[in-house]
JSON list of C-alpha atoms in Angstrom, two decimals:
[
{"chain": "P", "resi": 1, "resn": "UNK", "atom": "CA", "xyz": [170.20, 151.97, 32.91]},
{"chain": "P", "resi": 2, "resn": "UNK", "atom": "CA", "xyz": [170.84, 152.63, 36.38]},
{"chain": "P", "resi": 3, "resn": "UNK", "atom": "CA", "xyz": [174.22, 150.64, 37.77]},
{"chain": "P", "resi": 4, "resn": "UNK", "atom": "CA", "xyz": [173.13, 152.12, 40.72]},
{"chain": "P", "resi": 5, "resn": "UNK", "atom": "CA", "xyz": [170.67, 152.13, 42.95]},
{"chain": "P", "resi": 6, "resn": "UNK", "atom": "CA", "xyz": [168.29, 154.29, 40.61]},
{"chain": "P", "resi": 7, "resn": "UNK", "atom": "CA", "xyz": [164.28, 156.26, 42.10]},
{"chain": "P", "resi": 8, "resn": "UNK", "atom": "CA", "xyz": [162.60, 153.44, 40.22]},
{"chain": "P", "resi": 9, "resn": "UNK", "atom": "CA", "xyz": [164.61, 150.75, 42.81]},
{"chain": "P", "resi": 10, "resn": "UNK", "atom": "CA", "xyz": [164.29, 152.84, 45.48]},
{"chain": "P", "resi": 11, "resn": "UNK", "atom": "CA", "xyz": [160.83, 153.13, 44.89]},
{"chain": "P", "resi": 12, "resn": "UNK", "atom": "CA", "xyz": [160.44, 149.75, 44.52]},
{"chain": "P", "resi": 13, "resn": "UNK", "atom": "CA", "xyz": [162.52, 148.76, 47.31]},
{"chain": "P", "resi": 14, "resn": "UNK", "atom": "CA", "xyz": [159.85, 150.32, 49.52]},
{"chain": "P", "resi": 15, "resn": "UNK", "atom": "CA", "xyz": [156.68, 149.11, 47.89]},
{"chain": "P", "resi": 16, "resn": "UNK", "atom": "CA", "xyz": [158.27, 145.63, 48.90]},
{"chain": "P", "resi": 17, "resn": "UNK", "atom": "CA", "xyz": [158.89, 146.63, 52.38]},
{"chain": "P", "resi": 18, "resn": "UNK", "atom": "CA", "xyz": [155.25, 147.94, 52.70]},
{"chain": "P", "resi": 19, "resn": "UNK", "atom": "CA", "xyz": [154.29, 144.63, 51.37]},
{"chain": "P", "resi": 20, "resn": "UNK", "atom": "CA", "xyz": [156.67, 142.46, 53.81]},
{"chain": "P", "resi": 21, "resn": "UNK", "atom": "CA", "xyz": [155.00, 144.19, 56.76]},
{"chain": "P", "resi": 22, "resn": "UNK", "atom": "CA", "xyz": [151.68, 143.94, 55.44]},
{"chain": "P", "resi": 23, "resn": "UNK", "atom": "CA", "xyz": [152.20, 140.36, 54.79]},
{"chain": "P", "resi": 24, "resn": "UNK", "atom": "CA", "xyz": [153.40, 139.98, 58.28]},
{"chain": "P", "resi": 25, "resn": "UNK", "atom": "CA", "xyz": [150.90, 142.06, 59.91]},
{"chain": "P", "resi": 26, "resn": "UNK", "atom": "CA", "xyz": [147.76, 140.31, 58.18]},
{"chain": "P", "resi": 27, "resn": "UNK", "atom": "CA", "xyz": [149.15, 136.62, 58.90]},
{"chain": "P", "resi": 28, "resn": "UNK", "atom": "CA", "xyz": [149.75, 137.83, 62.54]},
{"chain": "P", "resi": 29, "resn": "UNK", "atom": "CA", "xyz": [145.89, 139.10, 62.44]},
{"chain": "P", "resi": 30, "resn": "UNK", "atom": "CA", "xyz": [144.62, 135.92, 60.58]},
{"chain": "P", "resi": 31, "resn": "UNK", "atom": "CA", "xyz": [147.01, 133.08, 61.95]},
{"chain": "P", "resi": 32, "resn": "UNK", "atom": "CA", "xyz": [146.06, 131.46, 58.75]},
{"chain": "P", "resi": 33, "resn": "UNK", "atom": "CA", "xyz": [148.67, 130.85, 55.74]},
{"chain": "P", "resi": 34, "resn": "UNK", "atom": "CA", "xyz": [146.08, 130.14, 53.51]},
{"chain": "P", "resi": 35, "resn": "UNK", "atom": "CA", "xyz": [143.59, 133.07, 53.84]},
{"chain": "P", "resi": 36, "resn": "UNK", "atom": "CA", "xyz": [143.07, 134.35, 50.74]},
{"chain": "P", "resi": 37, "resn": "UNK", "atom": "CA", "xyz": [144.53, 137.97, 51.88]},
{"chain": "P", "resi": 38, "resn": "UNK", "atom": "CA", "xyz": [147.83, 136.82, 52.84]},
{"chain": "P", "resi": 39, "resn": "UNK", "atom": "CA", "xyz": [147.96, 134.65, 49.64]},
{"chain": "P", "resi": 40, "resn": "UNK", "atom": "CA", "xyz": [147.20, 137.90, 47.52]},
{"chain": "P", "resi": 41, "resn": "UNK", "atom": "CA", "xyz": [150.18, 139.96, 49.40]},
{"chain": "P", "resi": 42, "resn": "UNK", "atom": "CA", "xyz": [152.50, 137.14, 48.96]},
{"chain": "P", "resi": 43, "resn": "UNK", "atom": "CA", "xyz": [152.12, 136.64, 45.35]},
{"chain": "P", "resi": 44, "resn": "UNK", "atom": "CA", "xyz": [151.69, 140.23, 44.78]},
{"chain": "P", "resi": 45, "resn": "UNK", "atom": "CA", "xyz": [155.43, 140.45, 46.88]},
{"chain": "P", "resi": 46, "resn": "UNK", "atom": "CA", "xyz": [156.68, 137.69, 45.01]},
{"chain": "P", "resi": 47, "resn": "UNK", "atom": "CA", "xyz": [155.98, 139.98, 41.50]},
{"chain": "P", "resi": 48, "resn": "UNK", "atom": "CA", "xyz": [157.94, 142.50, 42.92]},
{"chain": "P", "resi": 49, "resn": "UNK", "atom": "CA", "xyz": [160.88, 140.53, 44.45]},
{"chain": "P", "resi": 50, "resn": "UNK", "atom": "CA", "xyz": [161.20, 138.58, 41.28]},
{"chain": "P", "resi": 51, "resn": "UNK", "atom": "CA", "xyz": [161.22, 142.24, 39.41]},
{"chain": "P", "resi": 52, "resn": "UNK", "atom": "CA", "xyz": [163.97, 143.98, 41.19]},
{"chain": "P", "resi": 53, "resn": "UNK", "atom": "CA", "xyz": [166.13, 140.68, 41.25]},
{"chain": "P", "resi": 54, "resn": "UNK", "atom": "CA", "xyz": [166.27, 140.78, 37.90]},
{"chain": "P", "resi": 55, "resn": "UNK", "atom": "CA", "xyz": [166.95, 144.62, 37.62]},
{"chain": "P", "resi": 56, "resn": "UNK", "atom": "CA", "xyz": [169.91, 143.96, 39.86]},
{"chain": "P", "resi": 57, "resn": "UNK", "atom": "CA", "xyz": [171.16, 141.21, 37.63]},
{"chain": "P", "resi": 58, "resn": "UNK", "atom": "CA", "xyz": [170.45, 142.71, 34.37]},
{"chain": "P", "resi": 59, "resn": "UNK", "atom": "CA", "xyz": [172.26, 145.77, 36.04]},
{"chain": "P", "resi": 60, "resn": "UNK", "atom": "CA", "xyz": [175.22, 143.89, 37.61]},
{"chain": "P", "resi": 61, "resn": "UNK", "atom": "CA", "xyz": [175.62, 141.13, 34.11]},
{"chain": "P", "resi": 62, "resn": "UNK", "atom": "CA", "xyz": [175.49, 144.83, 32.59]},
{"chain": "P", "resi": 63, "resn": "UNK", "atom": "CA", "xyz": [178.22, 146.71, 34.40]},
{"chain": "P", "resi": 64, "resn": "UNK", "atom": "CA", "xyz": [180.47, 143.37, 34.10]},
{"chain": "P", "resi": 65, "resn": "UNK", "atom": "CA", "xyz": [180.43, 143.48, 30.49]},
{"chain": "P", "resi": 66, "resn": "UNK", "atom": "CA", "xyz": [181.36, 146.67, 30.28]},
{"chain": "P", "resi": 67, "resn": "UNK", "atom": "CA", "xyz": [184.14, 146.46, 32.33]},
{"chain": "P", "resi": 68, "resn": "UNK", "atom": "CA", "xyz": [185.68, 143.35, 30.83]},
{"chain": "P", "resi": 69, "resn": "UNK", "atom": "CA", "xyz": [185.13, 145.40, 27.26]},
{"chain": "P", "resi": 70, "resn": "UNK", "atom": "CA", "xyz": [186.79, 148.52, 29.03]},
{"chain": "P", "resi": 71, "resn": "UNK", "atom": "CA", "xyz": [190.01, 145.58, 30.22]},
{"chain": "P", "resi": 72, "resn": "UNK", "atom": "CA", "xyz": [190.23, 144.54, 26.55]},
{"chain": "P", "resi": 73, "resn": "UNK", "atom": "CA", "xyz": [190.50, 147.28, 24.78]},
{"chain": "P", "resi": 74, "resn": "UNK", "atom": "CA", "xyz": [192.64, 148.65, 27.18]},
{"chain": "P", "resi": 75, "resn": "UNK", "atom": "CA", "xyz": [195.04, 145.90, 26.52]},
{"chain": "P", "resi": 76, "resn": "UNK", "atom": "CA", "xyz": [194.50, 145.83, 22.55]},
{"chain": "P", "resi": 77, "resn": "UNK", "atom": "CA", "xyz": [195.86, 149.45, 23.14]},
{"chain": "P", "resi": 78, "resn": "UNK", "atom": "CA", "xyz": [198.93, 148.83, 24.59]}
]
């Protein structure tokens, strides 16, 4: 696991910029919320938004616990 930014976040940190300025772009061209284009790139965004959020939180709940296990055995040793 990555506790760093690792190609698979990087790669999908892009895809969800693309998206974002898709998404703006189309309801900028359509004026219309509820066009079934700018539906599809929102929930498709969404997916991915939802995905990396919890990469970063599996990753960050991740690098906690191994620091407070690092801390305790640390202080079993001493």
């Amino acid at each position: 696991m990555c506790y760093l930014h690792c190609p698979h976040d990087l790669q999908m940190l892009e895809k969800i910029e693309r998206l974002k300025k898709q998404l703006i772009s189309i309801v900028n061209e359509k004026n219309d919320f509820k066009d079934d284009e700018v539906v599809r790139i929102s929930q498709e965004l969404d997916v991915y938004l939802l995905d990396y959020q919890k990469r970063r939180l599996f990753a960050s709940t991740s690098t906690s616990t191994v620091s407070a296990q690092k801390k305790r055995k640390e202080s079993m040793a001493e």
